[in-house]
JSON list of C-alpha atoms in Angstrom, two decimals:
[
{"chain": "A", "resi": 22, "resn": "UNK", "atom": "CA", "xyz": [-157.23, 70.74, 54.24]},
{"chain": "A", "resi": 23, "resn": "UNK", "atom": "CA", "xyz": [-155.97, 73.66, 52.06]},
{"chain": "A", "resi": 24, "resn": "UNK", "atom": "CA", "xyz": [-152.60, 74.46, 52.29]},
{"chain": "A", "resi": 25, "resn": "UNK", "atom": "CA", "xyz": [-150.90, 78.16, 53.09]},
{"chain": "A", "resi": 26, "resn": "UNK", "atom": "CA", "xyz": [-152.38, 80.38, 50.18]},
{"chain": "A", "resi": 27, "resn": "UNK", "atom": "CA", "xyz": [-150.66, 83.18, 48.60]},
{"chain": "A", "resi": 28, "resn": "UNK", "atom": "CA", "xyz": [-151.59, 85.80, 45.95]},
{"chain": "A", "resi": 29, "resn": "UNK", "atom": "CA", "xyz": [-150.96, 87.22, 43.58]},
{"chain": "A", "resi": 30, "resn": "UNK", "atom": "CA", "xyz": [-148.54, 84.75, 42.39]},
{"chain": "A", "resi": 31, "resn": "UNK", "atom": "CA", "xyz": [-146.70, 86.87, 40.23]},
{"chain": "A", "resi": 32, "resn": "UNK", "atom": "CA", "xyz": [-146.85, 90.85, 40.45]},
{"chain": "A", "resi": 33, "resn": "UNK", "atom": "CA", "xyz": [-145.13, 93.48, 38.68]},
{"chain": "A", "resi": 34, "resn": "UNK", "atom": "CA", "xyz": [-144.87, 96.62, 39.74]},
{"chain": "A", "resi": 35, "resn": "UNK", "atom": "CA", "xyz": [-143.18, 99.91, 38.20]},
{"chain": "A", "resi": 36, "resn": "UNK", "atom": "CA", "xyz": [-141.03, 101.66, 41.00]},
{"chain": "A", "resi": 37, "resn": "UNK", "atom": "CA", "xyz": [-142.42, 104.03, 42.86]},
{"chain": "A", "resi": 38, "resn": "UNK", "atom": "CA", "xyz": [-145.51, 101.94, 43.08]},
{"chain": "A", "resi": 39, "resn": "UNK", "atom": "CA", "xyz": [-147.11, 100.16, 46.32]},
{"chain": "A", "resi": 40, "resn": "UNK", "atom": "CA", "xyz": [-146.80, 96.52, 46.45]},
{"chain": "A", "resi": 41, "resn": "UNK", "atom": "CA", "xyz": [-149.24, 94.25, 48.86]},
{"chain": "A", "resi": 42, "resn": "UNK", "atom": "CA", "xyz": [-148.59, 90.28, 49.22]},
{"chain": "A", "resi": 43, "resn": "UNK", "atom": "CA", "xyz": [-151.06, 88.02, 50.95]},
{"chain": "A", "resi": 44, "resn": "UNK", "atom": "CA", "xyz": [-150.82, 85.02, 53.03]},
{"chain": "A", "resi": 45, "resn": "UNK", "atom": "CA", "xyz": [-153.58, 82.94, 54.79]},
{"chain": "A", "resi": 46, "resn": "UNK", "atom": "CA", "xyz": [-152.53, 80.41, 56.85]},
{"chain": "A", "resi": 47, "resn": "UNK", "atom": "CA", "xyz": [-153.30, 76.74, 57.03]},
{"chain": "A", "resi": 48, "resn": "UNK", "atom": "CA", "xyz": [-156.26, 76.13, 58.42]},
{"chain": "A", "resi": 49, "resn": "UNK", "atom": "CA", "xyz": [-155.90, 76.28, 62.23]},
{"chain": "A", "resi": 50, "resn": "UNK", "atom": "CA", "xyz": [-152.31, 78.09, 62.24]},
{"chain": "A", "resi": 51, "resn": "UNK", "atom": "CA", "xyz": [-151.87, 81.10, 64.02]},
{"chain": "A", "resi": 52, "resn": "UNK", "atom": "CA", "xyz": [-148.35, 81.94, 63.53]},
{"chain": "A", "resi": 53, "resn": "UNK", "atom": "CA", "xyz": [-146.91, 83.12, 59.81]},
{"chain": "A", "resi": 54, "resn": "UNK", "atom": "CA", "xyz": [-143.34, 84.29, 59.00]},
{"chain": "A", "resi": 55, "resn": "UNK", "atom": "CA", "xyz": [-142.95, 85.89, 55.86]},
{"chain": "A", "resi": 56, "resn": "UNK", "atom": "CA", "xyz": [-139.06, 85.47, 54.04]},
{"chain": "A", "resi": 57, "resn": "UNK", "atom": "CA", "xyz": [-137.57, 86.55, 51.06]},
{"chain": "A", "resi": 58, "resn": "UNK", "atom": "CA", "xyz": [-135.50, 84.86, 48.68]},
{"chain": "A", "resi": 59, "resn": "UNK", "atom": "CA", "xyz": [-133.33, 87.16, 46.29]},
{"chain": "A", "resi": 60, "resn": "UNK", "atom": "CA", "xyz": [-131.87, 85.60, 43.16]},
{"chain": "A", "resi": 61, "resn": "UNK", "atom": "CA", "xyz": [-129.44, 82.74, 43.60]},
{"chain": "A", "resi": 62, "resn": "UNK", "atom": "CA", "xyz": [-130.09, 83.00, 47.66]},
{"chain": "A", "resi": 63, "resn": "UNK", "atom": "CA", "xyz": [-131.56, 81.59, 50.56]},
{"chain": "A", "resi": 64, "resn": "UNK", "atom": "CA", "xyz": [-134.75, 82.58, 52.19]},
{"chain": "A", "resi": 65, "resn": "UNK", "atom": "CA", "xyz": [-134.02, 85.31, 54.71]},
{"chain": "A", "resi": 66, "resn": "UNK", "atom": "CA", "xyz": [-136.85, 85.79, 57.54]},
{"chain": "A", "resi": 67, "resn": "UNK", "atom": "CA", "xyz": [-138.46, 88.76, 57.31]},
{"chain": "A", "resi": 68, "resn": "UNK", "atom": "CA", "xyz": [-140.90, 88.86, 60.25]},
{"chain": "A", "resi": 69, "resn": "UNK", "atom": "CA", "xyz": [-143.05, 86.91, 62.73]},
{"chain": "A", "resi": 70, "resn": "UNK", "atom": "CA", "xyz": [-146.58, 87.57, 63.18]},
{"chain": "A", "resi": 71, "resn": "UNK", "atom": "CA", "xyz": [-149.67, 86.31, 65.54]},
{"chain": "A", "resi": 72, "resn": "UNK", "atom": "CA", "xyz": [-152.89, 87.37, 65.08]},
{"chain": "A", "resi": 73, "resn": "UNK", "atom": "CA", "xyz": [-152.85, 91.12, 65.44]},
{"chain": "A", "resi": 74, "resn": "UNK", "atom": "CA", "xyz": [-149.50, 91.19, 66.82]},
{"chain": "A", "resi": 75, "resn": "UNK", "atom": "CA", "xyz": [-146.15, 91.91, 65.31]},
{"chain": "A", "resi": 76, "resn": "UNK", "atom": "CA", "xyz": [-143.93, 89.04, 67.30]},
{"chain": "A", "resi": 77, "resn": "UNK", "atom": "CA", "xyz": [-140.86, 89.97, 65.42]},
{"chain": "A", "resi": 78, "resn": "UNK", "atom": "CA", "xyz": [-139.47, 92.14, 63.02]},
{"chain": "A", "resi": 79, "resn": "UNK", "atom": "CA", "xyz": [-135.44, 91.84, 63.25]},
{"chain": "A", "resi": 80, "resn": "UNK", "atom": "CA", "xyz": [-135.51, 90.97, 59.38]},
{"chain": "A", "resi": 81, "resn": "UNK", "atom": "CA", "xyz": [-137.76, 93.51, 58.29]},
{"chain": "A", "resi": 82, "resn": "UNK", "atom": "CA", "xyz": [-136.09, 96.54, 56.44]},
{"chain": "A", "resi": 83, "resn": "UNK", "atom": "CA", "xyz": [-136.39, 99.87, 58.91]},
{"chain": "A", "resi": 84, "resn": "UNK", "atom": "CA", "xyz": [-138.40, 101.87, 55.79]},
{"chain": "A", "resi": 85, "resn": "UNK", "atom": "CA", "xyz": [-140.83, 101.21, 53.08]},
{"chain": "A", "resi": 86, "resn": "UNK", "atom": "CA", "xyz": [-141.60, 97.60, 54.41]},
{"chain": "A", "resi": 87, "resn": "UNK", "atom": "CA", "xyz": [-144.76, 96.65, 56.85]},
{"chain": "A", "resi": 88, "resn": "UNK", "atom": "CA", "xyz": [-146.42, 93.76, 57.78]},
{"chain": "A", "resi": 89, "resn": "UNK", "atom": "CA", "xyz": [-150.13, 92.86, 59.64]},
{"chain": "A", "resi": 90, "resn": "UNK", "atom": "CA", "xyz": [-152.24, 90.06, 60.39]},
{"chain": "A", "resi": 91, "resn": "UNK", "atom": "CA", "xyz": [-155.46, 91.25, 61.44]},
{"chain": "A", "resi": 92, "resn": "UNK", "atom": "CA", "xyz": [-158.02, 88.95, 63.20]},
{"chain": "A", "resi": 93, "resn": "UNK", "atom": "CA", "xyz": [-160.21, 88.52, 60.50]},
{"chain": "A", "resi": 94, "resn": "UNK", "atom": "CA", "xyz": [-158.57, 88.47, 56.83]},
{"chain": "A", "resi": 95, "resn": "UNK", "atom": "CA", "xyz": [-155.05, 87.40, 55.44]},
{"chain": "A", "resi": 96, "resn": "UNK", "atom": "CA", "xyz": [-152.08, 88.53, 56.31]},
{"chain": "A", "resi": 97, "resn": "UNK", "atom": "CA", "xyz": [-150.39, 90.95, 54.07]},
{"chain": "A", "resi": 98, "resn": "UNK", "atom": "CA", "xyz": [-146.99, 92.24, 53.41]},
{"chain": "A", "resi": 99, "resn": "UNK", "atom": "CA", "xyz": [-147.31, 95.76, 52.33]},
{"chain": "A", "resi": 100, "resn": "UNK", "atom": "CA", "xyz": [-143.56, 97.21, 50.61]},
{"chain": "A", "resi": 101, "resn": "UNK", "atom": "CA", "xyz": [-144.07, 101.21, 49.64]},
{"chain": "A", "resi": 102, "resn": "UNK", "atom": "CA", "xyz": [-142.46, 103.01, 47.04]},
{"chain": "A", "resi": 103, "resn": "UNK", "atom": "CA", "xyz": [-140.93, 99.46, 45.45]},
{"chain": "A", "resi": 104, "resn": "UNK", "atom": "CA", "xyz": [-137.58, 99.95, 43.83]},
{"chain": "A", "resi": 105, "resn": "UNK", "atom": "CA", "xyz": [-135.92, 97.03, 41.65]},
{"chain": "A", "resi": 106, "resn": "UNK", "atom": "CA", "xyz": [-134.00, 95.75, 44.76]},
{"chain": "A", "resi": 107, "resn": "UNK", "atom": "CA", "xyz": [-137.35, 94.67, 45.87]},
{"chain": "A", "resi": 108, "resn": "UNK", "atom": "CA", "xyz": [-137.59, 92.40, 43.09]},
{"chain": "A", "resi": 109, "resn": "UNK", "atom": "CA", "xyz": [-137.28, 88.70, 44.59]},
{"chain": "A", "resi": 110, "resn": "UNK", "atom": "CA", "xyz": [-139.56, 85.65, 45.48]},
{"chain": "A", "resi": 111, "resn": "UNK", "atom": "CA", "xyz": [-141.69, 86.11, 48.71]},
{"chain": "A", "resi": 112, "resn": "UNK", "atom": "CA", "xyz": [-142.74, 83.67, 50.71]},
{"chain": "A", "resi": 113, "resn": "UNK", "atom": "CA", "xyz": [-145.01, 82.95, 53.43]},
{"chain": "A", "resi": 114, "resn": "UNK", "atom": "CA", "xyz": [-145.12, 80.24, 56.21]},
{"chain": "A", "resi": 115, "resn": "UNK", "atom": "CA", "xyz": [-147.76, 79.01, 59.08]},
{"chain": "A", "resi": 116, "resn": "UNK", "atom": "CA", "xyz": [-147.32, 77.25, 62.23]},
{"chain": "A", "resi": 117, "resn": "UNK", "atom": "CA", "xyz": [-149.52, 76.30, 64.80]},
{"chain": "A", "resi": 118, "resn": "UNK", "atom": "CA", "xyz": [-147.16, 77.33, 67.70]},
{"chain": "A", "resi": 119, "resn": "UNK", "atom": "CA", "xyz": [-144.07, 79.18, 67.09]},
{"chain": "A", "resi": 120, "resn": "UNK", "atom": "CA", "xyz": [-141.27, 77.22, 67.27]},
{"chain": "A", "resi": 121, "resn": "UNK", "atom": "CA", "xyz": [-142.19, 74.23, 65.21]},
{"chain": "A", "resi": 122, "resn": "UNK", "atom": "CA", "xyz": [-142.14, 72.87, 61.28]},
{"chain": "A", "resi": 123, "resn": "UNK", "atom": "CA", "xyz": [-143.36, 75.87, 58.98]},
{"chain": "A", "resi": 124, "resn": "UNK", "atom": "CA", "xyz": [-145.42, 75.11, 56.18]},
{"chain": "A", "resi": 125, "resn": "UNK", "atom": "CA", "xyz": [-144.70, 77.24, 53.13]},
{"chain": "A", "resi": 126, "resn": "UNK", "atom": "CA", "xyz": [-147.15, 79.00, 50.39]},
{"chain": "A", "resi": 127, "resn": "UNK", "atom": "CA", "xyz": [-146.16, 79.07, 46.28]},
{"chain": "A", "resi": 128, "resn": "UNK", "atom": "CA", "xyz": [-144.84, 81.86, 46.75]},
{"chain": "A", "resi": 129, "resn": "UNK", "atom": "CA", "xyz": [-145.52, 85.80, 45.31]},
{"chain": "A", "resi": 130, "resn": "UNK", "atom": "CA", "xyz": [-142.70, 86.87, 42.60]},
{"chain": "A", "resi": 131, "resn": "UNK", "atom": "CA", "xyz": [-142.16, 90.84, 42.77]},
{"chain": "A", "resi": 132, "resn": "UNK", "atom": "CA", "xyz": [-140.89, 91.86, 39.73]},
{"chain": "A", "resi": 133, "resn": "UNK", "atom": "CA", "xyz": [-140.22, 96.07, 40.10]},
{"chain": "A", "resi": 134, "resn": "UNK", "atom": "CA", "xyz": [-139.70, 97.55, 35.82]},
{"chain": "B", "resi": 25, "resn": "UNK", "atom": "CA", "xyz": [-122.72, 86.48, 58.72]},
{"chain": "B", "resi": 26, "resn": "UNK", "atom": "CA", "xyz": [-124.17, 83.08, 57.62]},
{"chain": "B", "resi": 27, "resn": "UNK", "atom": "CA", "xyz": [-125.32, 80.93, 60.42]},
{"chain": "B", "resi": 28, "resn": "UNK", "atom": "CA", "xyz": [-126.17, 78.17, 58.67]},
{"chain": "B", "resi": 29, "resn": "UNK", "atom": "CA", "xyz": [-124.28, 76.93, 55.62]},
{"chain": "B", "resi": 30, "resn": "UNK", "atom": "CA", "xyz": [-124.64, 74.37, 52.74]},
{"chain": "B", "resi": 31, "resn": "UNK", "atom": "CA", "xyz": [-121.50, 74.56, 51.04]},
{"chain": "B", "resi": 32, "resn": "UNK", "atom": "CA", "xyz": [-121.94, 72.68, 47.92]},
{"chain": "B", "resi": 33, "resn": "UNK", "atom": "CA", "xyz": [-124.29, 74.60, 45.14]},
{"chain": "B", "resi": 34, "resn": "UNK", "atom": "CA", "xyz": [-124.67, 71.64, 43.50]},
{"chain": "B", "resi": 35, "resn": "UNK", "atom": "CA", "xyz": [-125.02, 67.28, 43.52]},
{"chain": "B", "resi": 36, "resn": "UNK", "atom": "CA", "xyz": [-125.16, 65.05, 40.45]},
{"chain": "B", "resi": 37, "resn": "UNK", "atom": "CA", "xyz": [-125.72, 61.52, 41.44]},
{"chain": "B", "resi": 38, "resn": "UNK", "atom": "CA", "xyz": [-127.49, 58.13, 39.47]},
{"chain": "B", "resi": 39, "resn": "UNK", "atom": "CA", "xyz": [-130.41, 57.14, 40.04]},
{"chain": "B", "resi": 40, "resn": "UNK", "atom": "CA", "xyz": [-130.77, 54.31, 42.57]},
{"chain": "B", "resi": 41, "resn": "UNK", "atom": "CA", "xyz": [-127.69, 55.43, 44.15]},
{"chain": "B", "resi": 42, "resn": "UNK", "atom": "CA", "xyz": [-127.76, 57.51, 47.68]},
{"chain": "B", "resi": 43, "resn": "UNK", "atom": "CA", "xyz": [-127.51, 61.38, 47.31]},
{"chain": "B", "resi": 44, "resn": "UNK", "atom": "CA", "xyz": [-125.64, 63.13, 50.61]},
{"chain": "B", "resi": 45, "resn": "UNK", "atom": "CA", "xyz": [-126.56, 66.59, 51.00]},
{"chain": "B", "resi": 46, "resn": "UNK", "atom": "CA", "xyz": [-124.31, 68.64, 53.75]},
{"chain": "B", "resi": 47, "resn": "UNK", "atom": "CA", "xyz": [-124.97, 71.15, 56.37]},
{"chain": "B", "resi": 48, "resn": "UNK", "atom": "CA", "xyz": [-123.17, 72.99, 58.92]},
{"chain": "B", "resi": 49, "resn": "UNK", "atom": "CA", "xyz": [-123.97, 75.94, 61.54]},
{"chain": "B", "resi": 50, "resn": "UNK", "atom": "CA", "xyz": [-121.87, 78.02, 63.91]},
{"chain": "B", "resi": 51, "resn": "UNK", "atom": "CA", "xyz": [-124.34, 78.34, 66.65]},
{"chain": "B", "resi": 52, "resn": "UNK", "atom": "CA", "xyz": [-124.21, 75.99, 69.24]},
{"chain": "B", "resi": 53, "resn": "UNK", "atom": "CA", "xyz": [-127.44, 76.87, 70.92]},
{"chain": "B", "resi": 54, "resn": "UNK", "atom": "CA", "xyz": [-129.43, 75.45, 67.62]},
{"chain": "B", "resi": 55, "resn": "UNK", "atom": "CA", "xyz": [-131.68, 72.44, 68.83]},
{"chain": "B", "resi": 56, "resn": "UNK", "atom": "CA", "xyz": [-133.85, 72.21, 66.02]},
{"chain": "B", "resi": 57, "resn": "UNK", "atom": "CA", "xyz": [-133.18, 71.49, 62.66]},
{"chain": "B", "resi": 58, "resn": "UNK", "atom": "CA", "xyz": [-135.21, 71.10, 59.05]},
{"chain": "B", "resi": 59, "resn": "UNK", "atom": "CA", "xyz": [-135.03, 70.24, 55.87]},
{"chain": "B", "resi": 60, "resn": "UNK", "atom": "CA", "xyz": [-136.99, 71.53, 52.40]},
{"chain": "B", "resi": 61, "resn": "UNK", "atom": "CA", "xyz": [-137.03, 70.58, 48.71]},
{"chain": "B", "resi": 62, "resn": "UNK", "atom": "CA", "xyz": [-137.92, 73.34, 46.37]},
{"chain": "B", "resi": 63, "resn": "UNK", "atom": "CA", "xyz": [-138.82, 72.79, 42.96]},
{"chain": "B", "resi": 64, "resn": "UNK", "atom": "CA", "xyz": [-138.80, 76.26, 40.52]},
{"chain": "B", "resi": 65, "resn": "UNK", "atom": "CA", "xyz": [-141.82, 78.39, 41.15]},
{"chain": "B", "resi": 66, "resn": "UNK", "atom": "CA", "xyz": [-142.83, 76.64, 43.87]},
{"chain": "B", "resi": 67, "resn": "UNK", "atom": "CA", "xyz": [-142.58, 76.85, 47.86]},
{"chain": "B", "resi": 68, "resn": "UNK", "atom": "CA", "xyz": [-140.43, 74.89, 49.38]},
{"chain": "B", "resi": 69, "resn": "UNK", "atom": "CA", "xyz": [-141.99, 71.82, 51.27]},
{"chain": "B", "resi": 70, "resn": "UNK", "atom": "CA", "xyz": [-141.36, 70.27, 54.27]},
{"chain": "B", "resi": 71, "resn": "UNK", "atom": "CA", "xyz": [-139.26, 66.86, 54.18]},
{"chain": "B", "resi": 72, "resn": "UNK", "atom": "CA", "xyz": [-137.56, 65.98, 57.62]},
{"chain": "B", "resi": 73, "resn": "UNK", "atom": "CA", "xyz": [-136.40, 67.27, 60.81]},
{"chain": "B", "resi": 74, "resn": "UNK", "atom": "CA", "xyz": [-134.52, 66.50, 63.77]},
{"chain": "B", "resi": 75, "resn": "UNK", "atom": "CA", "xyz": [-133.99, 67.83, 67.15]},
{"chain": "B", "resi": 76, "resn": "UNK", "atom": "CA", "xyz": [-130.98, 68.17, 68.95]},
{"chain": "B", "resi": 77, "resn": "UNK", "atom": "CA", "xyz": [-131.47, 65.11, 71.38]},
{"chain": "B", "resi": 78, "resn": "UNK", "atom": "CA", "xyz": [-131.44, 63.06, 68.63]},
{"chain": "B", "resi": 79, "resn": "UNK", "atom": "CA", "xyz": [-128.38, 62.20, 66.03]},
{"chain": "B", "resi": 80, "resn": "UNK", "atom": "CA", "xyz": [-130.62, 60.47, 63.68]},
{"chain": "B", "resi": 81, "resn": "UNK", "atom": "CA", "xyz": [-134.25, 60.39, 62.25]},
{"chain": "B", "resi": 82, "resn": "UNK", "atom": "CA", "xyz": [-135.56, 58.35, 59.52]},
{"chain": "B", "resi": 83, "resn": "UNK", "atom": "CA", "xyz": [-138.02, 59.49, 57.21]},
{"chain": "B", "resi": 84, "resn": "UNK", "atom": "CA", "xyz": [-138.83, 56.19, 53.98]},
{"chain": "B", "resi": 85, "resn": "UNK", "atom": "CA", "xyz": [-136.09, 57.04, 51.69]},
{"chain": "B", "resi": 86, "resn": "UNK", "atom": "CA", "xyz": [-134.82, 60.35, 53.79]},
{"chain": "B", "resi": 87, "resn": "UNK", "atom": "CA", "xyz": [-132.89, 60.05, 56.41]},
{"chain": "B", "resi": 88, "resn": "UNK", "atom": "CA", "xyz": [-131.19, 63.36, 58.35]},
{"chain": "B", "resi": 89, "resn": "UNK", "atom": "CA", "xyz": [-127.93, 62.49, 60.73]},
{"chain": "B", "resi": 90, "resn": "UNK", "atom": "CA", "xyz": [-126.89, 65.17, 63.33]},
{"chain": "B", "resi": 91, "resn": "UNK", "atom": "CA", "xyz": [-123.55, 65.68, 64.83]},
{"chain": "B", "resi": 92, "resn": "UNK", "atom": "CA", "xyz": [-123.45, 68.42, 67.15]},
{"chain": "B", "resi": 93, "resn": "UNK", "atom": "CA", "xyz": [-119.81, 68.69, 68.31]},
{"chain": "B", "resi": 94, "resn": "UNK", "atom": "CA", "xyz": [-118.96, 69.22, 64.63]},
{"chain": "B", "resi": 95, "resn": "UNK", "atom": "CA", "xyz": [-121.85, 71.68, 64.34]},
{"chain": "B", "resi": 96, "resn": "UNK", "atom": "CA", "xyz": [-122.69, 69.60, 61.07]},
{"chain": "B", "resi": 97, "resn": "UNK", "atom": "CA", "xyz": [-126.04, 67.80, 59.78]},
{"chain": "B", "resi": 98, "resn": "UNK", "atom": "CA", "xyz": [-126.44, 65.63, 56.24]},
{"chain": "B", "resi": 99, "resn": "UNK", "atom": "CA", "xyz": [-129.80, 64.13, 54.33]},
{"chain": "B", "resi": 100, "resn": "UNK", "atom": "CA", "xyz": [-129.18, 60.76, 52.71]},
{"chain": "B", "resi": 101, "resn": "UNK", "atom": "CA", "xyz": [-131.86, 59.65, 50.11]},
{"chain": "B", "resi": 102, "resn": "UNK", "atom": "CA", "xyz": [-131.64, 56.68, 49.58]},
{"chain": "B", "resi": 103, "resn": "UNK", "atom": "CA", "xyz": [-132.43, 55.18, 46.58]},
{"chain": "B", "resi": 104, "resn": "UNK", "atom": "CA", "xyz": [-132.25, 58.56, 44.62]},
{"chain": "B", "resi": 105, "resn": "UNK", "atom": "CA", "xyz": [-135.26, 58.96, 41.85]},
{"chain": "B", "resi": 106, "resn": "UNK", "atom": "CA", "xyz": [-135.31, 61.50, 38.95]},
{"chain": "B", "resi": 107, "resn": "UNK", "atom": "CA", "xyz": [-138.05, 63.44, 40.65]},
{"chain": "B", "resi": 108, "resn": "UNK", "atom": "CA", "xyz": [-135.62, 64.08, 43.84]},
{"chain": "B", "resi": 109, "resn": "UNK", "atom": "CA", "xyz": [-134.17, 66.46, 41.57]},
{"chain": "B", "resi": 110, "resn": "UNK", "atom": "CA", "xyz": [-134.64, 70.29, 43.30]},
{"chain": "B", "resi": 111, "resn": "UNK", "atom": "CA", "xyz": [-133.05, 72.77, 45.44]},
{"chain": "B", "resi": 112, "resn": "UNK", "atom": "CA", "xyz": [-133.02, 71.15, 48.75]},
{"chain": "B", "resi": 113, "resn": "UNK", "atom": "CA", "xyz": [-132.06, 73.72, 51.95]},
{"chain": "B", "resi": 114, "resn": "UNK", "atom": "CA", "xyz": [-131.18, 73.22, 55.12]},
{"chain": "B", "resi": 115, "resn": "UNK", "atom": "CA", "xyz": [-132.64, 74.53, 58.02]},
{"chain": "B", "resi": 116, "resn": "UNK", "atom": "CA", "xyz": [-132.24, 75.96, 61.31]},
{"chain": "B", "resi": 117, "resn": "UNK", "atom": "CA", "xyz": [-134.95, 77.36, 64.18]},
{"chain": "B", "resi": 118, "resn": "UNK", "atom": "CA", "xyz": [-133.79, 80.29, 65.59]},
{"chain": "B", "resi": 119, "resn": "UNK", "atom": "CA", "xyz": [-133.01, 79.22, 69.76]},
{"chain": "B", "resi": 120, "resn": "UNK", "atom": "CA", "xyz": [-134.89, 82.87, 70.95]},
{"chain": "B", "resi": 121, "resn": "UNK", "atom": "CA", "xyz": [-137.93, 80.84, 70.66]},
{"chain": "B", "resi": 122, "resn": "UNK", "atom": "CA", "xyz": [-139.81, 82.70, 67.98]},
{"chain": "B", "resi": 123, "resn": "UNK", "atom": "CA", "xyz": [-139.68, 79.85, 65.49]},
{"chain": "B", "resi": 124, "resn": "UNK", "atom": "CA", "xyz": [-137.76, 81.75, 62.53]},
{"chain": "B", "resi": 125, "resn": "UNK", "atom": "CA", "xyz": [-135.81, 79.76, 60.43]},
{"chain": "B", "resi": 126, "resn": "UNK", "atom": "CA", "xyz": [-132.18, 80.36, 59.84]},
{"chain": "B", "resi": 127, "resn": "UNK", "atom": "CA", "xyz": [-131.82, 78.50, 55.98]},
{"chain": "B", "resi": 128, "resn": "UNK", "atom": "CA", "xyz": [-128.49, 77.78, 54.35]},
{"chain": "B", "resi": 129, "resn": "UNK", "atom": "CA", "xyz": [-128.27, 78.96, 50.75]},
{"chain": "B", "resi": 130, "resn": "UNK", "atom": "CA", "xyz": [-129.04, 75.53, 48.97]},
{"chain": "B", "resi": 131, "resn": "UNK", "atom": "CA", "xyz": [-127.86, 72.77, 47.07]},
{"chain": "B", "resi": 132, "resn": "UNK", "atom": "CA", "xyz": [-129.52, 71.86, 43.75]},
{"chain": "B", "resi": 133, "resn": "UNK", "atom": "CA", "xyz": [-129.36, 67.60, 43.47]},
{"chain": "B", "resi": 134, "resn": "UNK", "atom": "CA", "xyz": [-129.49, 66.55, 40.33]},
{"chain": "B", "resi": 135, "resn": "UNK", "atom": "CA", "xyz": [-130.44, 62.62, 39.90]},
{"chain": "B", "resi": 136, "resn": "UNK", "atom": "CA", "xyz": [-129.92, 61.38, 36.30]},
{"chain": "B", "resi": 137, "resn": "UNK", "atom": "CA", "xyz": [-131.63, 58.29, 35.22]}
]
């Protein structure tokens, strides 16, 4: 049973430039959070998603950022116009139901030149 | 404002001996809590969790204690191996029901042979 894939693992990006970060779930999970860990950090959520729904997006920042899970295909983080804030370690995490243990990807490491 | 806090950065303990890692939160509603070990350029993975109802669960060589009138949690690993060495965070799902976790910033444990 494959675990929560991510790719690319590492991406660099120039800013300006369009970044997109995918996630498919564990098999059987229909619930992924994505979170980002900045340097020396914790992992901040980011936003909640169920299959073609946008559950919750309190962590999500108002511009440049957006996030979709469509029924068939991974789920993909999608940050516009990256600048070198941007630059951290994202992560993605499935669930069968909501409120239970996460299960966490490798991770995709932004790097913005 | 940090919800959920691991106030040491770091551990250094032998091995064989038991490593304590700390926790505390500030909000009372919390009834679910979790713990991860992250190695570098890796995802964290799941170790152990505990629910409110409980003040203890036992895990082999993990073991997470949960006292909720002092708002604190702690893992004990017990005996502590050189591959126990990582960033190990504490956890918290958010009460709203949505499943996000709330993580504390980290401790690195260091176990030296």
């Amino acid at each position: 049973n494959a675990g929560v894939m991510q790719n690319p693992r590492h991406l660099v990006r120039r800013r300006g430039q369009e970044a997109r970060l995918r996630c498919s779930p564990m098999k059987g999970h229909s619930h992924v959070y994505w979170y980002r860990q900045l340097p020396e950090e914790g992992l901040k959520f980011m936003v909640y998603l169920q299959k073609e729904n946008i559950i919750d997006e309190s962590g999500m920042p108002k511009e440049r950022f957006s996030a979709e899970f469509p029924k068939e295909g991974p789920s993909i983080l999608r940050i516009q116009q990256v600048v070198r804030g941007d630059s951290a370690a994202y992560f993605c995490a499935s669930s069968q139901q909501g409120p239970e243990t996460q299960y966490f990807g490798p991770g995709t490491r932004l790097l913005v030149l | 404002d940090q919800q959920v806090k691991q106030n040491s950065p770091s551990l250094s303990v032998q091995e064989g001996r038991i490593s304590i890692l700390n926790c505390d939160y500030t909000n009372s509603m919390f009834d679910y809590f979790l713990w991860y070990k992250k190695y570098p350029a890796e995802g964290p993975t799941f170790l152990i969790s505990i629910s409110s109802i409980k003040d203890k669960n036992e895990d082999g060589r993990f073991t997470v204690f949960l006292n909720k009138s002092a708002k604190h949690l702690s893992l004990h690993i017990v005996p502590s191996q050189p591959g126990d060495s990582a960033v190990y965070f504490c956890a918290a799902s958010d009460p709203g029901n949505t499943g996000k976790l709330i993580f504390g910033q980290g401790t690195t444990l260091q176990v030296k042979p």
